[in-house]
XYZ file of C-alpha atoms in Angstrom:
715
model
C -27.563 -13.843 34.515
C -29.053 -16.748 32.475
C -30.895 -14.062 30.545
C -27.664 -11.892 30.173
C -25.070 -14.658 29.944
C -27.566 -16.453 26.628
C -27.367 -12.474 25.336
C -23.227 -12.246 25.670
C -22.743 -15.704 24.190
C -24.562 -13.883 21.016
C -23.150 -10.498 20.341
C -19.906 -12.202 20.867
C -20.849 -15.278 18.461
C -21.826 -12.542 16.337
C -19.159 -9.718 16.987
C -16.660 -13.500 15.945
C -18.676 -14.438 12.386
C -18.502 -10.380 11.182
C -14.209 -10.559 11.743
C -14.138 -14.608 10.532
C -16.657 -13.642 7.411
C -15.028 -10.244 6.202
C -11.512 -12.029 6.545
C -12.482 -15.318 4.391
C -13.950 -12.227 1.512
C -10.401 -10.253 1.506
C -8.320 -12.910 1.742
C -9.862 -16.070 -0.488
C -11.936 -13.720 -3.420
C -9.471 -13.320 -6.365
C -10.311 -12.052 -9.205
C -14.299 -10.404 -8.404
C -14.500 -6.924 -7.069
C -14.047 -7.048 -3.552
C -15.603 -3.970 -0.926
C -13.737 -2.125 1.360
C -16.494 -2.773 3.364
C -15.118 -6.229 4.513
C -11.298 -4.569 5.444
C -13.769 -2.504 7.768
C -15.744 -5.578 9.367
C -12.008 -7.932 10.022
C -10.869 -5.321 11.939
C -13.586 -4.311 14.145
C -14.331 -6.844 14.847
C -11.310 -8.607 15.725
C -9.889 -5.522 17.469
C -13.801 -5.816 19.644
C -13.094 -9.449 20.244
C -8.700 -8.687 21.046
C -10.004 -5.216 23.626
C -12.577 -8.154 25.278
C -11.097 -11.377 25.701
C -6.971 -11.002 25.619
C -6.621 -7.175 27.163
C -8.827 -7.981 29.773
C -6.707 -11.229 30.242
C -3.303 -10.126 29.874
C -4.473 -6.840 32.209
C -5.900 -9.364 35.089
C -4.194 -12.355 34.662
C -0.439 -11.700 33.532
C -1.124 -7.976 34.896
C -2.793 -8.582 37.972
C -3.525 -4.141 37.945
C -4.263 -2.703 41.065
C -7.154 -0.920 41.399
C -5.972 0.471 45.172
C -2.655 0.901 44.267
C -1.654 5.286 44.164
C 0.037 5.343 40.860
C 3.045 8.067 40.697
C 0.451 11.242 39.255
C -1.466 10.153 42.533
C 2.049 10.031 44.886
C 4.154 13.016 43.139
C 1.549 14.903 42.307
C 3.195 18.845 40.955
C 0.791 20.350 38.974
C 3.968 20.095 36.421
C 4.439 16.632 35.167
C 2.585 14.361 37.560
C -0.713 15.574 37.907
C -3.947 12.650 38.147
C -5.412 13.545 34.169
C -9.390 11.769 33.621
C -9.148 8.918 31.891
C -10.890 10.828 28.812
C -8.929 12.981 28.760
C -5.412 11.151 29.078
C -6.772 8.677 26.946
C -7.536 11.348 23.572
C -3.914 12.710 24.886
C -2.156 9.170 24.598
C -3.651 8.529 21.263
C -2.417 11.735 19.626
C 0.623 11.388 21.093
C 1.602 7.801 19.968
C -0.440 8.484 16.092
C 1.574 9.999 14.421
C 3.438 9.987 10.306
C 3.263 6.047 10.848
C -0.386 5.160 10.409
C -0.870 7.209 7.803
C 1.836 6.253 5.877
C 3.544 3.984 6.101
C 0.493 1.104 4.941
C -0.408 3.837 1.949
C 3.487 3.202 0.930
C 2.874 -0.523 1.784
C -0.303 -0.530 -0.809
C 2.495 -0.689 -3.450
C 2.357 -4.801 -2.007
C -1.673 -5.212 -2.770
C -3.966 -5.208 0.508
C -3.659 -7.900 1.847
C 0.188 -8.370 3.536
C -0.822 -4.351 4.831
C -4.486 -5.620 6.384
C -3.226 -8.855 7.938
C 0.067 -7.681 9.667
C -1.730 -3.849 10.551
C -4.722 -6.166 12.197
C -3.196 -9.194 13.473
C 0.412 -7.812 14.608
C -1.625 -4.627 16.707
C -3.338 -7.642 18.515
C -0.444 -9.514 19.504
C 1.807 -6.678 19.518
C 1.959 -3.557 18.903
C -0.945 -2.642 21.774
C -0.188 -5.521 23.668
C 3.883 -3.544 24.517
C 2.138 -0.104 24.536
C -0.157 -1.228 27.863
C 3.371 -3.606 28.841
C 5.504 -0.972 28.823
C 2.186 2.067 30.419
C 1.876 -0.557 33.430
C 5.885 -1.597 33.999
C 7.005 2.078 33.901
C 4.185 2.834 35.933
C 4.919 0.891 39.216
C 8.641 2.681 38.962
C 7.844 6.263 38.962
C 6.985 7.062 35.274
C 10.518 5.744 34.496
C 11.974 6.586 30.823
C 12.271 4.098 28.859
C 15.803 3.614 28.746
C 16.313 4.137 31.994
C 13.775 1.102 33.385
C 16.332 -1.076 30.810
C 20.098 0.863 32.845
C 17.813 -0.991 36.045
C 16.021 -3.725 35.214
C 18.733 -5.291 32.120
C 21.422 -3.795 34.116
C 24.427 -1.274 33.141
C 25.890 -2.478 29.857
C 22.497 -3.678 28.106
C 21.330 -0.657 29.724
C 23.530 1.974 28.360
C 23.187 0.640 25.328
C 19.110 1.367 25.201
C 20.090 4.155 26.296
C 21.781 5.392 23.418
C 19.903 3.869 21.108
C 16.339 5.179 22.066
C 17.337 8.979 22.387
C 18.985 8.265 18.942
C 16.483 6.993 17.974
C 13.843 9.249 19.208
C 15.557 12.440 17.904
C 15.556 10.760 14.492
C 11.962 10.010 14.180
C 11.396 13.520 15.937
C 12.773 14.780 13.644
C 10.767 12.976 10.757
C 7.455 14.106 12.258
C 8.280 17.279 11.977
C 9.934 17.571 7.702
C 6.253 15.515 7.152
C 4.782 19.046 9.612
C 6.100 20.940 7.357
C 5.826 19.491 4.041
C 2.446 19.603 4.676
C 1.466 23.000 6.110
C 4.404 24.783 4.408
C 2.620 27.523 1.535
C -0.771 26.544 3.223
C -2.928 28.967 5.408
C -5.864 27.055 6.261
C -3.970 24.354 7.352
C -1.678 26.706 9.722
C -4.648 29.080 10.575
C -6.501 26.330 11.987
C -3.147 24.314 13.632
C -2.297 27.541 15.141
C -5.940 27.961 16.824
C -5.069 24.772 18.766
C -3.062 26.820 20.945
C -5.508 29.386 23.044
C -8.188 26.757 22.863
C -5.410 24.313 24.412
C -4.781 26.983 26.538
C -8.715 27.664 27.656
C -9.619 24.230 27.685
C -6.858 23.781 30.340
C -7.431 26.513 32.077
C -11.353 25.559 32.467
C -10.186 22.395 34.015
C -7.671 22.949 37.107
C -9.132 26.777 37.564
C -13.240 27.297 35.961
C -14.487 23.890 36.918
C -12.421 20.885 37.507
C -13.942 17.104 36.575
C -16.559 19.487 34.275
C -14.648 17.548 30.763
C -17.861 16.660 28.961
C -18.557 20.511 29.523
C -14.501 21.649 27.665
C -15.027 18.224 25.213
C -18.362 20.873 24.555
C -16.801 24.123 23.606
C -13.418 22.667 22.642
C -15.487 20.681 19.763
C -16.797 23.957 19.101
C -14.406 25.578 18.778
C -12.281 23.561 16.856
C -15.133 22.979 14.012
C -14.903 27.306 14.010
C -11.917 26.971 13.248
C -11.601 24.322 10.251
C -14.523 26.628 8.731
C -12.707 29.923 9.215
C -9.146 28.712 8.266
C -10.518 28.693 4.763
C -12.183 32.162 5.195
C -8.387 33.102 5.716
C -6.945 31.329 3.148
C -9.672 33.144 0.538
C -8.965 36.451 1.880
C -6.313 39.275 2.158
C -5.274 37.499 4.892
C -3.642 34.363 3.681
C -0.705 35.949 2.862
C 0.375 35.999 6.698
C -0.269 32.727 7.197
C 1.352 31.324 3.957
C 4.898 30.398 5.722
C 7.601 29.554 3.832
C 9.892 25.797 5.348
C 11.791 27.842 6.519
C 9.868 29.872 9.257
C 7.947 26.950 10.382
C 11.180 24.759 10.889
C 11.447 27.817 13.787
C 8.383 28.009 15.268
C 7.851 23.954 15.867
C 10.778 24.667 17.347
C 9.801 27.266 19.730
C 6.780 25.406 19.933
C 8.193 22.726 20.547
C 10.850 23.528 22.784
C 7.304 25.499 24.951
C 5.178 22.287 25.127
C 7.990 20.469 27.020
C 8.580 22.949 29.752
C 5.148 24.345 30.961
C 2.797 22.392 33.337
C 1.563 19.102 31.693
C -1.800 20.451 32.256
C -1.589 23.829 30.805
C -0.973 22.850 27.415
C 0.279 19.339 26.389
C -2.298 17.193 27.547
C -5.754 19.311 26.592
C -4.508 21.097 22.745
C -3.871 16.390 22.433
C -7.350 15.715 23.686
C -8.235 18.050 21.608
C -7.171 17.017 18.072
C -8.424 13.732 19.506
C -11.404 14.649 18.203
C -10.868 15.505 15.150
C -8.203 12.543 14.213
C -10.968 9.581 15.261
C -14.036 12.034 14.291
C -13.227 12.056 10.742
C -11.361 8.529 10.936
C -15.109 7.473 11.905
C -17.285 8.945 8.858
C -14.406 7.816 6.597
C -15.376 4.264 8.124
C -19.030 5.524 7.263
C -18.480 6.533 4.461
C -16.868 2.973 3.854
C -20.202 0.874 4.273
C -22.146 3.309 2.595
C -20.801 3.677 -0.919
C -18.788 0.006 -0.510
C -15.969 1.230 -2.963
C -14.319 -2.135 -4.523
C -10.448 -2.581 -3.323
C -8.773 -1.622 -6.882
C -5.864 -2.559 -6.298
C -5.103 -5.948 -6.662
C -4.765 -8.421 -3.292
C -1.606 -8.721 -3.304
C 0.410 -7.272 -6.429
C 4.115 -8.622 -7.850
C 5.884 -6.710 -6.484
C 6.127 -7.813 -3.755
C 8.034 -11.657 -5.046
C 10.156 -10.023 -7.096
C 11.282 -6.624 -4.421
C 11.566 -4.548 -7.651
C 8.369 -1.870 -6.586
C 9.041 1.746 -7.265
C 7.467 3.353 -4.496
C 10.132 1.520 -2.057
C 12.986 -1.182 -2.980
C 12.875 -4.798 -1.191
C 10.419 -8.325 -0.924
C 8.057 -8.567 0.774
C 9.796 -9.275 3.733
C 10.975 -8.223 5.680
C 10.475 -4.486 4.353
C 6.255 -4.361 4.633
C 7.033 -4.771 8.751
C 9.294 -2.140 8.616
C 7.214 0.318 6.531
C 4.787 0.469 7.820
C 6.268 1.294 11.019
C 3.171 2.333 13.004
C -0.570 1.087 13.507
C 0.681 -2.526 14.089
C 3.485 -1.895 16.620
C 5.963 1.191 17.361
C 8.720 1.975 19.191
C 7.844 5.463 19.041
C 5.045 4.426 21.269
C 6.970 2.669 23.985
C 8.817 6.494 24.885
C 5.161 8.035 25.111
C 4.111 4.421 27.216
C 7.352 4.937 29.536
C 6.853 8.958 28.781
C 4.207 11.693 29.763
C 0.907 8.553 30.168
C 2.619 7.430 33.102
C 3.245 10.182 35.092
C -0.288 11.204 34.623
C -2.897 7.972 34.969
C -4.816 8.048 38.188
C -5.446 3.974 38.249
C -3.817 0.783 37.589
C -7.535 0.026 35.776
C -6.639 2.121 33.140
C -4.235 0.577 31.776
C -5.864 -1.778 29.074
C -7.824 0.861 27.624
C -4.864 3.712 28.111
C -2.877 1.414 26.464
C -4.475 -1.610 24.783
C -7.456 0.375 23.951
C -5.458 4.018 21.875
C -3.532 1.195 19.691
C -6.813 -0.463 18.567
C -7.561 3.667 17.863
C -4.489 4.013 16.079
C -4.439 0.667 14.152
C -7.939 1.795 12.346
C -6.484 4.659 11.166
C -3.556 2.747 9.898
C -6.882 0.820 7.814
C -8.033 3.340 6.821
C -4.930 4.459 5.021
C -4.826 0.939 4.043
C -8.439 1.040 2.232
C -8.060 4.638 1.169
C -4.776 3.646 -1.180
C -6.396 0.422 -2.621
C -9.500 2.140 -4.135
C -8.144 4.651 -6.266
C -7.081 3.070 -10.410
C -3.689 1.950 -9.125
C -1.948 3.333 -12.361
C -2.560 6.747 -10.229
C -0.952 5.461 -7.005
C 1.527 4.399 -9.114
C 2.434 7.480 -10.737
C 1.658 9.310 -7.904
C 4.285 7.597 -5.552
C 6.665 6.722 -8.019
C 9.484 9.331 -8.338
C 10.117 11.462 -10.946
C 13.814 10.027 -12.132
C 11.715 6.343 -12.783
C 8.732 8.461 -14.140
C 9.522 11.560 -15.941
C 7.807 15.045 -15.539
C 4.815 15.095 -17.885
C 1.471 12.946 -17.967
C 2.598 11.263 -21.408
C 5.859 9.866 -19.650
C 4.421 8.891 -16.302
C 0.793 7.317 -18.582
C 3.611 5.110 -20.337
C 5.655 3.780 -17.502
C 3.067 2.593 -15.456
C 1.141 0.634 -18.345
C 3.939 -1.393 -18.697
C 4.183 -2.085 -14.954
C 0.329 -4.099 -16.018
C -1.671 -0.751 -14.525
C -2.756 1.201 -17.570
C -4.164 4.685 -17.266
C -3.937 7.526 -19.154
C -2.140 10.681 -19.660
C -6.416 12.548 -19.714
C -6.927 10.945 -16.163
C -3.452 11.749 -14.485
C -4.449 15.407 -15.948
C -7.816 15.278 -15.223
C -7.398 13.890 -11.322
C -4.766 16.866 -10.902
C -7.596 19.296 -12.114
C -10.468 17.252 -9.331
C -8.860 18.253 -7.084
C -7.252 21.861 -8.138
C -3.282 20.953 -8.358
C -1.143 21.531 -10.692
C 0.389 18.233 -10.937
C -0.171 15.262 -9.394
C 2.981 12.828 -10.400
C 5.945 11.520 -8.104
C 3.783 13.168 -4.302
C 5.956 10.491 -2.647
C 6.229 10.069 1.151
C 1.844 8.265 1.301
C 0.190 11.991 2.120
C -1.103 13.566 -0.977
C -2.405 9.819 -2.168
C -4.541 9.626 0.841
C -5.309 12.913 0.247
C -6.227 11.355 -2.566
C -8.757 8.301 -1.248
C -10.523 10.622 1.704
C -11.590 12.385 -1.174
C -12.279 9.601 -3.055
C -14.346 8.664 -0.151
C -16.020 11.493 1.049
C -16.905 12.814 -2.545
C -18.752 9.984 -3.946
C -21.640 10.933 0.215
C -21.297 14.439 -0.686
C -20.374 15.165 -4.502
C -18.290 15.321 -6.881
C -18.272 19.340 -6.691
C -16.694 19.185 -2.666
C -14.016 16.340 -4.108
C -10.514 19.440 -3.944
C -11.966 20.412 -0.491
C -11.441 17.694 1.307
C -8.679 16.997 -0.442
C -7.229 19.964 1.158
C -9.471 19.063 4.556
C -7.455 15.525 4.395
C -3.692 17.269 3.582
C -4.188 20.086 7.149
C -5.953 16.770 9.046
C -2.584 14.359 7.995
C -0.105 17.969 9.502
C -3.009 18.288 12.564
C -2.544 14.694 13.336
C 1.076 14.249 13.073
C 2.174 17.928 14.811
C 0.106 16.394 18.300
C 2.930 13.670 18.380
C 5.629 16.054 17.598
C 4.972 17.681 21.235
C 4.935 15.165 23.143
C 7.414 12.966 21.691
C 10.128 16.648 22.982
C 8.717 15.886 26.019
C 9.458 12.569 26.242
C 12.979 13.094 24.134
C 13.605 15.525 27.994
C 12.459 12.798 30.406
C 14.994 10.251 27.929
C 17.955 12.574 28.458
C 17.154 14.099 32.308
C 16.900 10.572 33.586
C 19.937 9.698 31.419
C 22.315 12.510 32.577
C 20.596 11.789 35.998
C 22.534 9.273 36.439
C 25.522 12.148 36.471
C 24.263 14.350 37.922
C 21.512 13.257 40.311
C 19.293 17.074 40.243
C 18.207 15.568 36.891
C 16.645 12.715 38.028
C 13.928 14.698 39.336
C 11.968 15.374 36.242
C 10.199 18.774 37.293
C 13.379 20.412 38.368
C 13.016 23.729 36.771
C 16.672 24.306 35.565
C 17.413 20.705 34.383
C 14.338 20.848 32.062
C 14.923 24.025 30.880
C 18.088 22.669 29.666
C 16.986 20.061 28.336
C 14.580 20.631 26.756
C 16.237 22.786 24.450
C 19.120 20.122 23.909
C 16.765 18.446 22.314
C 14.909 20.306 20.115
C 17.848 22.048 19.184
C 19.150 18.850 17.708
C 15.961 17.809 15.873
C 15.800 21.531 15.050
C 19.132 21.221 13.693
C 18.356 18.190 11.355
C 14.910 19.868 10.368
C 17.189 23.567 9.489
C 19.516 21.538 7.086
C 16.990 18.803 5.699
C 14.439 21.872 4.622
C 16.882 23.936 2.612
C 19.459 21.166 1.334
C 16.753 18.529 0.460
C 18.886 15.335 0.275
C 20.527 16.628 3.689
C 19.668 17.337 7.391
C 17.056 14.934 8.021
C 16.497 13.924 4.219
C 20.098 12.252 5.732
C 17.941 9.939 8.212
C 15.103 9.381 7.018
C 15.400 5.794 5.060
C 16.418 4.942 8.386
C 13.552 6.429 9.860
C 10.912 2.096 9.326
C 13.940 0.135 10.508
C 15.054 2.822 13.873
C 11.331 2.544 14.743
C 10.832 -1.308 15.133
C 14.187 -1.786 16.600
C 12.899 0.710 19.258
C 10.418 -1.692 19.813
C 12.524 -4.426 19.994
C 13.876 -2.879 22.536
C 10.736 -2.225 24.468
C 9.768 -5.526 24.203
C 12.862 -7.185 26.044
C 12.715 -4.929 28.779
C 9.289 -5.634 29.104
C 10.129 -9.153 28.600
C 12.394 -8.932 31.787
C 10.336 -7.470 33.636
C 8.331 -10.311 33.338
C 10.027 -13.011 34.064
C 12.385 -10.901 37.187
C 8.310 -10.038 38.630
C 7.454 -14.099 39.201
C 5.619 -14.159 35.423
C 7.995 -16.604 33.917
C 4.986 -19.044 32.633
C 3.657 -15.750 30.554
C 6.630 -14.110 29.476
C 5.838 -16.357 26.207
C 3.231 -12.803 25.317
C 6.323 -10.298 24.744
C 8.497 -12.456 24.492
C 6.710 -14.106 21.594
C 6.511 -10.345 19.487
C 10.220 -9.831 20.585
C 11.297 -12.836 18.823
C 8.879 -12.257 15.277
C 10.318 -8.274 14.925
C 13.543 -8.653 16.328
C 13.671 -11.009 12.910
C 12.101 -8.745 11.170
C 13.536 -5.468 11.904
C 17.719 -7.214 11.568
C 17.147 -8.358 9.014
C 15.797 -5.552 7.398
C 19.315 -3.889 8.744
C 21.204 -6.826 6.987
C 19.804 -6.007 3.659
C 19.895 -2.273 4.592
C 24.059 -2.697 4.942
C 25.212 -5.488 3.066
C 22.820 -6.065 -0.143
C 24.057 -6.165 -3.016
C 21.036 -4.257 -5.162
C 21.805 -0.541 -4.749
C 18.413 0.343 -4.547
C 17.843 -1.824 -1.309
C 22.066 -1.987 0.169
C 23.006 1.485 1.246
C 27.208 0.601 1.262
C 26.249 -0.980 -2.649
C 24.702 2.558 -3.110
C 27.698 4.286 -1.945
C 29.127 2.259 -5.047
C 27.265 3.379 -7.481
C 27.336 6.664 -6.739
C 30.663 6.901 -6.191
C 32.096 4.706 -9.470
C 29.704 7.968 -11.114
C 31.328 11.282 -9.827
C 35.150 8.748 -10.773
C 33.984 8.503 -13.866
C 32.166 11.215 -14.120
C 28.889 11.141 -14.306
C 26.132 12.364 -12.941
C 23.305 9.925 -11.875
C 19.258 10.283 -11.246
C 18.406 11.639 -8.564
C 20.831 13.578 -8.130
C 20.755 16.937 -10.497
C 24.995 17.860 -9.864
C 28.302 16.337 -8.748
C 27.624 18.330 -5.343
C 24.452 15.451 -5.517
C 26.104 12.918 -6.665
C 28.610 13.829 -3.070
C 26.315 14.293 -0.754
C 24.296 11.277 -1.884
C 27.841 8.945 -1.436
C 27.824 11.258 2.179
C 24.696 9.859 2.992
C 24.494 6.443 1.562
C 27.899 5.966 4.197
C 26.501 7.744 7.098
C 22.613 5.538 6.746
C 24.690 2.313 6.886
C 26.534 3.041 9.273
C 24.595 3.923 11.279
C 22.178 0.911 10.701
C 24.907 -1.409 12.333
C 25.699 0.543 14.689
C 21.887 1.143 15.913
C 21.209 -3.064 15.360
C 24.869 -4.464 17.295
C 23.717 -1.803 20.417
C 20.361 -3.606 19.760
C 21.319 -7.460 19.535
C 23.199 -6.163 23.200
C 20.563 -5.339 24.599
C 18.468 -8.626 23.717
C 22.026 -10.875 24.720
C 22.151 -8.902 27.759
C 18.703 -8.661 28.909
C 18.567 -13.297 28.022
C 21.838 -13.601 30.376
C 19.366 -11.570 32.811
C 16.533 -14.097 32.381
C 18.749 -17.288 32.692
C 19.712 -15.997 36.001
C 16.926 -15.043 37.425
C 15.668 -18.559 36.257
C 18.319 -20.475 38.202
C 19.023 -18.180 41.047
C 16.166 -16.311 41.949
C 18.026 -14.418 45.036
C 20.104 -12.544 43.057
C 17.306 -10.298 41.129
C 16.394 -7.132 42.075
C 13.161 -4.728 41.190
C 13.432 -1.062 41.174
C 10.014 -1.620 41.688
C 8.208 1.289 43.893
C 6.631 0.737 47.503
C 3.677 -0.001 47.645
C 0.955 3.149 48.968
C -3.430 2.293 49.205
C -4.480 4.833 46.440
C -7.212 6.944 47.955
C -8.763 8.270 44.067
C -11.665 6.901 42.603
C -11.893 6.182 38.249
C -13.974 4.120 36.517
C -11.180 2.048 34.901
C -12.729 1.877 31.252
C -14.697 5.157 29.779
C -18.209 4.128 30.511
C -18.889 2.979 34.654
C -19.683 0.367 35.509
C -22.983 0.508 38.241
C -20.084 -0.218 41.036
C -18.272 2.011 39.024
C -20.074 4.997 39.563
C -21.750 4.106 43.144
C -18.599 3.858 44.793
C -17.820 7.515 43.357
C -21.063 8.845 44.521
C -20.003 7.737 47.337
C -16.621 9.459 47.243
C -18.184 13.386 45.749
C -20.782 12.536 49.328
C -17.407 11.981 51.462
C -15.948 14.886 49.917
C -19.559 17.045 50.846
C -19.862 16.328 54.231
C -15.954 17.128 54.888
C -16.239 20.177 53.055
C -19.584 21.294 55.337
C -18.206 19.872 57.962
């Protein structure tokens, strides 16, 4: 025992030293080359310490997870939405569902401020806010029969604040789903390789679902090998298809992709969760995590230099070409996932609590999955920071700013202090077999260039174009898994809401209800997506500017519900665990909302932007990026809608926080007036490990349980 203790102390001391050294180099190095490997060291060391100590403290000391208590998956198992799912499969599902566009795109855009601000927020944010939110929401939802976030708010905060939370959460959910779907459409349009490979994941997932449910129940290792093998075959075959006569069949127009996405979202929402959703997300996780692990290994092997400055001048001036606004609060809004995300709370109170086998697994699935997503964000930031800063700004600045020729772009970017020649811009595009990389905004192409830079240093420069297009397809797969799970969660939220009016909807597996609500949810985000695809300034494009703020406002709702439940369940002394992140998130997000509504800078403030373009209309002048007077009118409408929505959502969140504060104060003063909607205790019959790797005691318990089952069958 003494030797084990000494060994443990030595190991964790070394981990802490690696993390501390990484942080020191990143924070203190100025005017010298800094290897991206130090960012990997700081991140992985911090994650390991946080998971081993802080997450364990919250799970066992604060939440007091109970391994003997039956979860909703066990008590309410119906094979549709409630289904006890192996922890490894569920970890894959949960990670794939939460890891959408945010951890890939947000850090790339935030690199405009330098690599250091984003790194600090991604790592510190996930340790103390994002992963905590995900785990605590998952725990409390599991204790409440898998209730949605909005319904928990209504039951625990009250009808007034709860109604505001329900309305805000559902509205934000539709915006998030529309934005995610738009990114998928943009990535897959005219891409037969990506379309074929991603389409093949559906039949592969169906095979895996039936294999685990019918053919070989419990054989997760077997189905994993089969699934990974078929996935790799689909990826290779995708390139064959793209170079064959079949390419035209899988080269789809954006409008066609919209129809397929809406149909897929509807089907994935109504099919039993074990049949398609869980195995497909589990399958996707292999590709996601595999790619990120290979990226990390590539960074360690090649030791690329961080070419973006630690902090750029744009951080203080707030006039960056990628997005306008100062470092505070907009870096924390731009990195909408990877550190803290309200969307995750919808998954943690949506599909996952209806599938988790044991309460003790909330640490691995809730906290652990968020750490995995944060590692994705770190790798995205590295990818954006190792390429030439001149190329970065040429790719991410709009065409109205840098023009449409390499000569103009070179001149403008050089004026910002990041020189790059026209020849270098042309060569960068040629290296990845693109006609041009100018104004490839949105973050995804920049990430692909960074990924190709890292991988080509390992495999040779001849494969640079291959890795670029692989990364584009990888991003689409990454985002699609959040879309299907999000649609199902949107269905849960709508059923909970309608159930307050018509009780049969309360039963989320009631077939008429699930079909009706799935159709409504798909119809809503599908409408915004359809219009956005056909009108460059309309539909979901109109709502895109409030994506980051909406997501972080939703996180404020989730942290408010968590803090209220900690207080009401007798954990007042631990309420700071979610209360402090709530205070930070509310401060940042409401500040950003205020600036987006009232700023006098037309690049920041929606209403000021409206005034500028309305004045242009009055003068008969067309102002970029508008190309016609119709575009001018559309921008005026969009700015008005975005400004009003930003103000309304911020007010709803203020109502939720204020009403929750009232409930907490009342509970502290008169605890007897408070009620909890927690489901009654039922003893669990399931034996399953808490973590990914079973302890010796858990192995023995599983063996005993198998022997008991075998004896019962033999009798």
